[in-house]
Short mmCIF file of C-alpha atoms in Angstrom, two decimals:
data_model
loop_
_atom_site.label_atom_id
_atom_site.label_comp_id
_atom_site.label_asym_id
_atom_site.label_seq_id
_atom_site.Cartn_x
_atom_site.Cartn_y
_atom_site.Cartn_z
CA MET A 1 201.79 193.54 59.17
CA LEU A 2 201.57 192.44 62.79
CA LEU A 3 201.52 188.77 61.80
CA GLU A 4 204.88 189.12 60.06
CA HIS A 5 206.46 190.36 63.30
CA LEU A 6 204.79 187.52 65.16
CA GLU A 7 206.58 185.01 62.95
CA GLU A 8 209.94 186.50 63.97
CA PHE A 9 209.39 185.78 67.67
CA ARG A 10 210.61 182.18 67.37
CA HIS A 11 214.07 183.38 66.35
CA LEU A 12 214.57 185.48 69.49
CA ARG A 13 216.19 184.75 72.85
CA VAL A 14 214.99 186.73 75.87
CA ALA A 15 216.28 187.09 79.42
CA VAL A 16 213.68 187.85 82.11
CA ILE A 17 214.74 188.94 85.59
CA GLY A 18 212.50 189.68 88.55
CA GLU A 19 210.45 188.25 91.39
CA ALA A 20 209.35 184.66 90.87
CA MET A 21 205.99 183.99 92.49
CA LEU A 22 203.76 180.97 92.79
CA ASP A 23 200.14 181.90 92.07
CA SER A 24 198.09 179.25 93.85
CA TYR A 25 194.32 178.96 93.37
CA LEU A 26 192.22 176.99 95.85
CA TYR A 27 188.80 176.21 94.37
CA GLY A 28 185.68 175.29 96.28
CA SER A 29 182.00 175.93 96.91
CA ALA A 30 180.48 178.26 99.50
CA ASP A 31 176.86 177.44 100.32
CA ARG A 32 176.60 178.51 103.96
CA LEU A 33 177.95 180.94 106.54
CA CYS A 34 180.20 180.18 109.45
CA ARG A 35 178.54 180.21 112.92
CA GLU A 36 181.54 181.88 114.55
CA ALA A 37 181.50 184.88 112.19
CA PRO A 38 179.50 186.17 109.18
CA VAL A 39 181.90 184.71 106.64
CA PRO A 40 181.38 181.98 104.01
CA ILE A 41 182.51 178.42 104.62
CA VAL A 42 184.46 177.21 101.57
CA ALA A 43 184.50 173.47 100.93
CA LEU A 44 187.70 173.03 98.91
CA HIS A 45 187.79 170.56 96.03
CA GLY A 46 190.74 171.63 93.85
CA ARG A 47 194.04 173.47 93.59
CA HIS A 48 195.84 174.99 90.63
CA ASP A 49 199.41 176.32 90.78
CA VAL A 50 200.92 178.53 88.06
CA PRO A 51 203.98 180.79 87.73
CA GLY A 52 203.21 184.38 88.71
CA GLY A 53 204.96 187.72 88.81
CA ALA A 54 208.12 187.84 86.72
CA ALA A 55 207.81 184.08 86.23
CA ASN A 56 204.53 184.73 84.42
CA ALA A 57 206.32 187.16 82.10
CA ALA A 58 208.88 184.43 81.32
CA VAL A 59 206.14 181.88 80.57
CA ASN A 60 204.41 184.40 78.30
CA VAL A 61 207.63 184.95 76.33
CA ARG A 62 207.95 181.21 75.82
CA ALA A 63 204.26 180.81 74.91
CA LEU A 64 204.73 183.47 72.22
CA GLY A 65 207.45 181.36 70.61
CA ALA A 66 210.77 182.81 71.82
CA SER A 67 213.46 181.09 73.86
CA VAL A 68 213.68 182.45 77.40
CA GLU A 69 216.09 182.37 80.34
CA PHE A 70 214.57 183.23 83.70
CA LEU A 71 216.63 184.79 86.48
CA SER A 72 215.41 185.03 90.07
CA VAL A 73 215.88 183.72 93.61
CA VAL A 74 213.42 181.29 95.23
CA GLY A 75 213.43 179.37 98.47
CA ALA A 76 214.67 175.82 98.90
CA ASP A 77 211.12 174.84 99.88
CA PRO A 78 208.20 172.82 98.43
CA GLU A 79 206.67 175.95 96.87
CA GLY A 80 209.96 176.62 95.08
CA ASP A 81 209.94 173.04 93.80
CA ILE A 82 206.41 173.46 92.42
CA LEU A 83 207.26 176.78 90.81
CA LEU A 84 210.40 175.51 89.07
CA SER A 85 208.53 172.41 87.92
CA ARG A 86 205.79 174.55 86.32
CA LEU A 87 208.38 176.76 84.63
CA GLU A 88 210.26 173.80 83.21
CA GLU A 89 207.01 172.24 81.98
CA ALA A 90 206.38 175.49 80.10
CA GLY A 91 209.78 175.28 78.40
CA VAL A 92 211.48 178.05 80.39
CA ASP A 93 215.23 177.76 81.04
CA THR A 94 215.55 177.98 84.85
CA SER A 95 219.32 177.51 85.09
CA GLY A 96 219.58 181.16 86.21
CA VAL A 97 217.19 180.69 89.15
CA VAL A 98 219.06 180.66 92.47
CA ARG A 99 217.77 178.34 95.22
CA SER A 100 218.30 180.00 98.61
CA PRO A 101 218.07 178.12 101.93
CA THR A 102 217.56 181.43 103.74
CA ARG A 103 214.57 182.68 101.71
CA GLU A 104 210.92 181.61 101.47
CA THR A 105 209.37 181.44 98.00
CA LEU A 106 206.83 184.18 97.30
CA VAL A 107 203.31 182.72 97.18
CA LYS A 108 200.00 184.45 96.34
CA GLN A 109 197.27 182.02 97.40
CA ARG A 110 193.70 182.82 96.34
CA VAL A 111 190.62 181.12 97.77
CA MET A 112 187.89 180.92 95.11
CA ALA A 113 184.20 180.04 95.14
CA ALA A 114 181.79 180.37 92.22
CA SER A 115 184.56 182.06 90.19
CA GLN A 116 184.91 184.78 92.81
CA ILE A 117 188.01 185.51 94.87
CA LEU A 118 187.03 185.45 98.54
CA LEU A 119 190.48 185.83 100.08
CA ARG A 120 194.15 186.18 99.10
CA LEU A 121 196.97 185.02 101.37
CA ASP A 122 200.49 186.31 100.68
CA ARG A 123 203.71 184.94 102.12
CA GLY A 124 207.40 184.81 101.25
CA THR A 125 210.64 186.72 101.77
CA GLU A 126 210.49 190.33 100.60
CA SER A 127 213.88 191.64 101.77
CA ASP A 128 216.75 192.31 99.34
CA VAL A 129 218.81 189.33 98.22
CA ALA A 130 222.34 189.54 99.60
CA GLY A 131 225.60 187.66 100.03
CA ALA A 132 226.09 184.49 98.00
CA ASP A 133 222.54 184.68 96.57
CA GLU A 134 223.18 188.15 95.13
CA GLU A 135 226.57 187.14 93.74
CA ALA A 136 225.10 184.08 91.99
CA LEU A 137 222.30 186.19 90.51
CA LEU A 138 224.79 188.81 89.29
CA ASP A 139 226.82 186.12 87.50
CA ALA A 140 223.66 184.69 85.92
CA LEU A 141 222.51 188.15 84.80
CA ARG A 142 225.76 189.04 83.07
CA ALA A 143 225.90 185.72 81.22
CA ALA A 144 222.23 185.75 80.17
CA PHE A 145 222.35 189.40 79.08
CA ARG A 146 225.12 188.65 76.60
CA ARG A 147 223.15 185.78 75.05
CA ALA A 148 219.88 187.72 74.78
CA ASP A 149 218.23 189.67 71.98
CA ALA A 150 215.97 191.34 74.53
CA VAL A 151 215.87 191.72 78.31
CA ILE A 152 212.74 192.15 80.43
CA VAL A 153 212.93 193.53 83.97
CA SER A 154 209.86 192.63 86.02
CA ASP A 155 210.47 194.35 89.35
CA TYR A 156 207.67 193.95 91.88
CA GLY A 157 209.76 195.49 94.65
CA TYR A 158 210.33 192.26 96.61
CA GLY A 159 214.10 192.38 96.77
CA ILE A 160 215.39 190.72 93.58
CA LEU A 161 216.52 193.87 91.74
CA THR A 162 219.00 195.24 94.25
CA PRO A 163 221.08 198.38 93.54
CA ARG A 164 223.97 196.14 92.50
CA LEU A 165 221.77 194.23 90.05
CA ILE A 166 220.52 197.47 88.52
CA GLU A 167 224.08 198.77 88.26
CA ALA A 168 225.09 195.56 86.47
CA LEU A 169 222.17 196.00 84.05
CA ALA A 170 223.35 199.53 83.28
CA GLU A 171 226.92 198.31 82.69
CA GLU A 172 225.83 195.55 80.31
CA GLN A 173 223.43 197.84 78.46
CA GLY A 174 226.17 200.45 78.09
CA ARG A 175 228.62 197.84 76.79
CA SER A 176 226.30 196.15 74.28
CA PRO A 177 222.74 197.58 74.11
CA ARG A 178 219.77 195.26 73.90
CA VAL A 179 216.04 195.88 73.68
CA LEU A 180 215.49 196.44 77.41
CA VAL A 181 211.92 196.69 78.70
CA ALA A 182 211.26 197.62 82.34
CA ASP A 183 208.05 196.95 84.26
CA ALA A 184 208.74 198.15 87.79
CA LYS A 185 206.93 199.55 90.80
CA GLN A 186 209.63 202.22 91.04
CA LEU A 187 210.66 203.02 87.49
CA GLU A 188 212.79 205.95 88.61
CA ARG A 189 215.36 203.41 89.81
CA TYR A 190 216.04 202.59 86.13
CA ARG A 191 216.49 206.22 85.02
CA ASP A 192 220.16 205.73 84.07
CA VAL A 193 220.05 202.12 82.88
CA GLY A 194 219.37 202.83 79.20
CA VAL A 195 215.85 201.43 79.08
CA THR A 196 214.27 201.00 75.65
CA ALA A 197 210.70 200.90 76.91
CA ALA A 198 208.99 201.29 80.28
CA LYS A 199 205.46 200.17 81.16
CA PRO A 200 203.86 201.83 84.15
CA ASN A 201 200.18 201.28 84.77
CA TYR A 202 198.07 204.30 85.67
CA GLY A 203 198.65 203.94 89.42
CA GLU A 204 202.41 203.55 89.02
CA ALA A 205 202.54 206.60 86.77
CA LEU A 206 200.62 208.59 89.38
CA ARG A 207 203.19 207.72 92.02
CA LEU A 208 206.09 208.40 89.66
CA LEU A 209 204.83 211.91 88.86
CA HIS A 210 203.15 212.64 92.23
CA GLU A 211 199.83 213.31 90.49
CA PRO A 212 196.30 212.93 91.91
CA ALA A 213 194.08 210.09 90.71
CA LEU A 214 191.16 210.99 88.45
CA HIS A 215 188.09 208.85 88.01
CA THR A 216 186.35 209.04 84.63
CA ALA A 217 187.93 207.57 81.49
CA GLU A 218 187.90 210.96 79.78
CA GLU A 219 189.65 212.63 82.72
CA ARG A 220 192.33 209.94 82.92
CA LEU A 221 193.05 210.01 79.20
CA ALA A 222 193.39 213.79 79.18
CA GLN A 223 195.59 213.66 82.27
CA VAL A 224 197.91 210.98 80.87
CA ALA A 225 198.12 212.72 77.48
CA GLY A 226 199.75 215.66 79.25
CA TRP A 227 202.44 213.49 80.85
CA GLU A 228 204.53 212.74 77.76
CA GLU A 229 207.57 214.87 78.53
CA ALA A 230 207.48 214.09 82.26
CA VAL A 231 207.29 210.28 82.02
CA LEU A 232 209.99 210.11 79.37
CA GLU A 233 212.26 212.28 81.50
CA LYS A 234 211.53 210.49 84.79
CA THR A 235 212.10 207.00 83.38
CA GLY A 236 214.91 207.81 80.95
CA ALA A 237 213.24 205.42 78.48
CA ARG A 238 212.94 205.95 74.74
CA ILE A 239 209.36 204.62 74.87
CA VAL A 240 206.84 204.72 77.71
CA ALA A 241 203.52 202.86 77.54
CA VAL A 242 201.07 203.94 80.26
CA THR A 243 198.43 201.21 80.47
CA LEU A 244 194.86 202.20 81.35
CA ASP A 245 193.00 198.88 81.66
CA VAL A 246 189.87 198.97 79.47
CA GLU A 247 190.91 202.33 77.99
CA GLY A 248 193.94 200.69 76.35
CA ALA A 249 197.29 202.45 76.61
CA LEU A 250 198.91 205.75 75.72
CA VAL A 251 202.35 205.24 74.21
CA PHE A 252 204.95 207.99 74.15
CA GLU A 253 208.18 207.92 72.14
CA GLN A 254 210.93 210.47 72.02
CA GLY A 255 210.58 212.64 68.93
CA GLN A 256 207.29 211.05 67.80
CA PRO A 257 203.60 211.82 68.30
CA ALA A 258 201.78 209.92 71.05
CA TYR A 259 200.00 206.73 70.06
CA ARG A 260 196.97 205.17 71.69
CA THR A 261 196.08 201.49 71.63
CA PHE A 262 192.47 200.40 71.96
CA THR A 263 191.35 197.24 73.69
CA GLN A 264 188.19 195.17 73.86
CA PRO A 265 186.67 195.66 77.35
CA HIS A 266 185.85 192.47 79.23
CA SER A 267 183.93 192.04 82.46
CA ASN A 268 186.37 189.46 83.86
CA ALA A 269 187.32 190.69 87.34
CA ASN A 270 189.56 187.69 88.09
CA ALA A 271 192.11 188.02 85.29
CA THR A 272 195.66 188.33 86.61
CA GLY A 273 198.95 189.10 84.88
CA ALA A 274 197.76 190.96 81.79
CA GLY A 275 200.51 193.49 82.41
CA ASP A 276 203.12 190.70 82.26
CA THR A 277 201.65 189.60 78.93
CA PHE A 278 201.71 193.16 77.58
CA VAL A 279 205.37 193.60 78.54
CA SER A 280 206.40 190.24 77.08
CA ALA A 281 204.74 190.90 73.72
CA LEU A 282 206.04 194.48 73.62
CA ALA A 283 209.64 193.37 74.18
CA LEU A 284 209.40 190.64 71.57
CA ALA A 285 207.82 192.94 68.99
CA LEU A 286 210.49 195.62 69.47
CA ALA A 287 213.25 192.99 69.26
CA ALA A 288 211.63 191.65 66.06
CA GLY A 289 211.99 195.08 64.46
CA ALA A 290 208.44 196.39 64.81
CA ASP A 291 208.00 200.13 65.05
CA THR A 292 206.48 201.49 68.23
CA PRO A 293 202.81 201.63 67.13
CA ALA A 294 202.93 198.08 65.76
CA ALA A 295 204.68 196.79 68.89
CA ALA A 296 202.11 198.51 71.10
CA ASP A 297 199.22 197.05 69.10
CA LEU A 298 200.69 193.54 69.34
CA ALA A 299 201.14 193.94 73.09
CA SER A 300 197.59 195.22 73.49
CA ALA A 301 196.19 192.31 71.47
CA ALA A 302 198.08 189.75 73.58
CA ALA A 303 196.83 191.36 76.81
CA THR A 304 193.26 191.33 75.46
CA VAL A 305 193.53 187.57 74.87
CA VAL A 306 194.45 186.84 78.51
CA VAL A 307 191.89 189.09 80.19
CA GLN A 308 189.14 187.00 78.61
CA ARG A 309 190.07 184.12 80.94
CA ASP A 310 190.10 183.63 84.71
CA GLY A 311 193.27 183.55 86.76
CA THR A 312 196.94 183.89 85.88
CA THR A 313 197.33 182.79 82.30
CA VAL A 314 199.40 183.30 79.15
CA CYS A 315 198.87 184.20 75.51
CA LYS A 316 200.10 181.56 73.06
CA THR A 317 201.32 182.31 69.55
CA ALA A 318 198.38 180.50 67.95
CA GLU A 319 195.88 182.37 70.13
CA LEU A 320 197.38 185.74 69.22
CA ARG A 321 197.43 184.84 65.54
CA ASP A 322 193.79 183.74 65.71
CA PHE A 323 192.84 186.90 67.59
CA LEU A 324 194.47 189.11 64.98
CA THR A 325 192.65 187.34 62.15
CA ALA A 326 189.48 186.01 63.82
CA GLU A 327 186.87 188.71 63.30
CA SER A 328 187.35 190.37 59.96
CA LYS A 329 187.20 194.13 60.02
CA VAL A 330 186.95 194.20 56.22
CA LEU A 331 183.30 194.16 55.17
CA ASP A 332 181.22 195.14 52.19
CA LYS A 333 178.91 198.13 52.33
CA GLY A 334 175.83 196.18 53.39
CA ALA A 335 177.58 194.37 56.22
CA VAL A 336 179.14 197.62 57.50
CA LEU A 337 175.73 199.32 57.55
CA THR A 338 174.28 196.42 59.55
CA ARG A 339 177.17 196.57 62.03
CA ILE A 340 176.92 200.37 62.35
CA ALA A 341 173.17 200.20 62.98
CA ALA A 342 173.76 197.85 65.91
CA LEU A 343 176.53 200.04 67.29
CA ARG A 344 174.37 203.15 67.05
CA GLU A 345 171.67 201.44 69.09
CA GLY A 346 174.28 201.19 71.82
CA GLY A 347 174.93 204.92 71.63
CA ARG A 348 178.28 204.67 69.84
CA ARG A 349 179.67 207.71 68.01
CA VAL A 350 180.80 206.87 64.44
CA VAL A 351 183.86 208.44 62.82
CA PHE A 352 184.50 207.99 59.09
CA THR A 353 187.52 208.70 56.92
CA ASN A 354 188.66 207.49 53.53
CA GLY A 355 191.73 207.17 51.35
CA CYS A 356 194.05 204.92 49.38
CA PHE A 357 196.40 204.05 52.30
CA ASP A 358 199.03 202.64 49.99
CA LEU A 359 202.37 201.87 51.74
CA LEU A 360 201.07 202.56 55.22
CA HIS A 361 203.49 204.83 57.14
CA ARG A 362 203.70 206.66 60.47
CA GLY A 363 201.82 209.66 59.10
CA HIS A 364 198.85 207.43 58.28
CA ILE A 365 198.99 205.72 61.67
CA THR A 366 199.10 209.00 63.60
CA TYR A 367 196.24 210.38 61.53
CA LEU A 368 194.05 207.29 62.07
CA ASN A 369 194.86 207.26 65.78
CA GLN A 370 193.74 210.88 66.10
CA ALA A 371 190.61 210.15 64.08
CA LYS A 372 189.58 207.27 66.38
CA ALA A 373 189.93 209.57 69.40
CA LEU A 374 187.07 211.70 68.03
CA GLY A 375 184.49 208.98 68.62
CA ASP A 376 183.87 205.34 69.52
CA VAL A 377 184.02 203.54 66.16
CA LEU A 378 186.38 204.36 63.29
CA VAL A 379 185.26 203.28 59.81
CA VAL A 380 187.77 203.56 56.97
CA GLY A 381 186.56 203.78 53.38
CA LEU A 382 189.31 202.24 51.23
CA ASN A 383 189.62 203.09 47.54
CA ASP A 384 189.83 199.89 45.53
CA ASP A 385 192.55 199.30 42.94
CA ALA A 386 190.61 200.69 39.99
CA SER A 387 189.72 203.93 41.76
CA VAL A 388 193.33 204.36 42.99
CA ARG A 389 194.56 204.06 39.38
CA ARG A 390 192.09 206.71 38.28
CA LEU A 391 193.15 209.02 41.11
CA LYS A 392 196.92 208.37 41.26
CA GLY A 393 197.89 207.03 37.83
CA GLU A 394 198.56 203.64 36.24
CA THR A 395 201.60 202.87 38.45
CA ARG A 396 199.48 202.87 41.60
CA PRO A 397 198.56 201.27 43.89
CA ILE A 398 201.78 199.57 44.93
CA ASN A 399 199.79 197.12 47.07
CA PRO A 400 196.44 195.60 46.05
CA THR A 401 193.20 196.27 47.92
CA GLU A 402 193.33 193.04 49.94
CA ASP A 403 196.84 193.75 51.25
CA ARG A 404 196.09 197.38 52.06
CA ALA A 405 192.94 196.34 53.92
CA GLN A 406 194.72 193.71 56.02
CA VAL A 407 197.47 196.11 57.04
CA LEU A 408 194.84 198.65 58.14
CA ALA A 409 192.95 195.91 59.98
CA ALA A 410 196.03 195.20 62.12
CA LEU A 411 195.73 198.65 63.73
CA SER A 412 193.76 198.65 66.98
CA CYS A 413 192.40 202.14 66.23
CA VAL A 414 190.64 200.91 63.05
CA ASP A 415 187.33 199.16 63.71
CA LEU A 416 185.81 198.61 60.25
CA ILE A 417 187.08 198.85 56.66
CA VAL A 418 184.85 199.07 53.61
CA PRO A 419 186.42 199.07 50.13
CA PHE A 420 184.65 201.22 47.54
CA SER A 421 185.05 201.65 43.79
CA GLU A 422 183.81 205.21 43.25
CA ASP A 423 186.19 208.15 42.94
CA THR A 424 184.62 209.86 45.96
CA PRO A 425 183.12 208.46 49.18
CA ALA A 426 179.88 210.43 48.77
CA ALA A 427 177.68 207.33 48.44
CA LEU A 428 179.27 205.76 51.51
CA ILE A 429 178.84 208.95 53.52
CA GLU A 430 175.19 209.18 52.56
CA ALA A 431 174.61 205.56 53.63
CA LEU A 432 176.70 205.65 56.83
CA ARG A 433 175.69 209.14 58.00
CA PRO A 434 178.81 209.47 60.20
CA ASP A 435 178.80 211.63 63.30
CA VAL A 436 182.27 212.87 62.33
CA TYR A 437 183.96 212.93 58.93
CA VAL A 438 187.75 213.28 59.09
CA LYS A 439 190.24 214.30 56.40
CA GLY A 440 193.85 215.41 56.37
CA GLY A 441 195.06 218.95 56.83
CA ASP A 442 195.93 219.40 53.16
CA TYR A 443 192.23 220.22 52.72
CA THR A 444 190.25 223.20 53.96
CA ARG A 445 186.55 223.30 54.74
CA GLU A 446 185.99 225.12 51.45
CA THR A 447 188.02 222.71 49.27
CA LEU A 448 186.62 219.49 50.74
CA PRO A 449 183.82 218.40 48.36
CA GLU A 450 182.15 216.09 50.90
CA ALA A 451 181.82 218.74 53.60
CA PRO A 452 178.37 220.08 52.59
CA LEU A 453 177.00 216.53 52.33
CA VAL A 454 178.28 215.53 55.78
CA GLU A 455 176.86 218.64 57.40
CA SER A 456 173.52 218.29 55.63
CA LEU A 457 173.25 214.83 57.22
CA GLY A 458 173.91 216.27 60.68
CA GLY A 459 177.58 215.30 60.87
CA GLU A 460 180.69 217.24 61.81
CA VAL A 461 183.73 217.78 59.57
CA ARG A 462 187.17 217.67 61.22
CA LEU A 463 190.50 218.36 59.50
CA LEU A 464 193.60 216.81 61.07
CA SER A 465 197.19 217.83 60.47
CA TYR A 466 199.52 215.45 58.66
CA LEU A 467 203.02 214.76 59.93
CA ASP A 468 205.63 216.73 58.04
CA ASP A 469 207.65 214.80 55.43
CA ARG A 470 205.40 211.74 55.60
CA SER A 471 203.74 210.61 52.36
CA THR A 472 203.44 207.54 50.18
CA THR A 473 204.68 209.50 47.16
CA GLY A 474 207.75 210.55 49.13
CA ILE A 475 208.50 206.94 50.11
CA ILE A 476 208.19 205.80 46.48
CA GLU A 477 210.57 208.55 45.33
CA ARG A 478 213.14 207.60 47.97
CA VAL A 479 212.98 203.95 46.88
CA ARG A 480 213.42 204.95 43.23
CA ARG A 481 216.42 207.11 44.07
CA ALA A 482 217.96 204.34 46.15
CA TYR A 483 217.62 201.80 43.33
CA ALA A 484 218.85 204.31 40.76
CA THR A 485 222.05 204.92 42.73
CA GLY A 486 222.44 201.31 43.84
CA THR A 487 222.44 202.21 47.55
#
């Protein structure tokens, strides 16, 4: 379960390297226009300063419970003082931050009125660090890398990650590999570093592959789905997560089927730093031992938490835990029908599948991910314990209904779960009237008993292929053999 991985975060130590920025928000009211030009006059009444850029990634790591060392170079100026103070207040170890008398701290200053950004002013040194500053940062990187369970590179292209720094990363990763997650404007620079996971957003992936931008969600998803081989090759990463804002993310992994995360769209136009949150949670989840789909879902959930608020912000452990458990996806038949009726009024397309889902494995996850892609809402009918025993025998299920339901609920592709006690889902299908009914490829249209019912109700039947050598029965047999031989 995702919550189990979340509990492991507090045992991890993470090194974050990249551009430290001060995100400064100037708040005011704008009730009239300037006489000299048709622009609003903003009467300022407040200021809020928070760590931004790579510093925001470091604060997110700490907020999620892990220990964190932050490595960067900032100016020996008042803005640098404010930034380091905010980092230390957040519990971030800043001993690896170099203070440079020859550089100006990067500042992104936003002028706000009525929750709207009217203007952003950027300043700070953007040239490569060099000389004594670079040497000090190299020493800090090598020391922090060797203490870390995971390393996050947050490269905004403002001169912190020089060729020598990247070479040092490659040397350390080659000597003693860590979970290494790269979020960089130019990911191709990290091709030979040994990156575990890379996170380009859609625009960065376009530039990486020299592809044209498409506009509709359907076009973008189809376009990105065809990039798997190219983005893995160009980045050299084992995992690449291409983030697509409200469309979630498409996650590619060498030797595995693509996985899509789903998010909860929010109208907040002023949220900043959700990508930093995604990267921080992804790195922690991978370092905690989560498989790629679970890590991607945790990262997506953390990013969803922060986009619901204005400004540069972080996701705390308690907030992520509450988000993962807040709105139950597990409902009885009546409650599901009420929810589906409301969704249908909004024009949502309903997909339904059913099964035991005992000992959830990658085959299940891939299947459910593909099922969700066929519509807007995925409803899973879950056989309760009594029906599983009738179908599978007295030794099953391994996990009770409540546990199986909560594991399914942790997947972002699953929207609603309804346990049922009958041997077949016919009664549920008749009540739900799904637009699409999905089953695994071990069936055919002729051998699927529910097919005529679905089609008589105006629905479509889709059969999806299972992954080879992926089954609950197979897992149980491997466990039995392992215990029998004592290995």
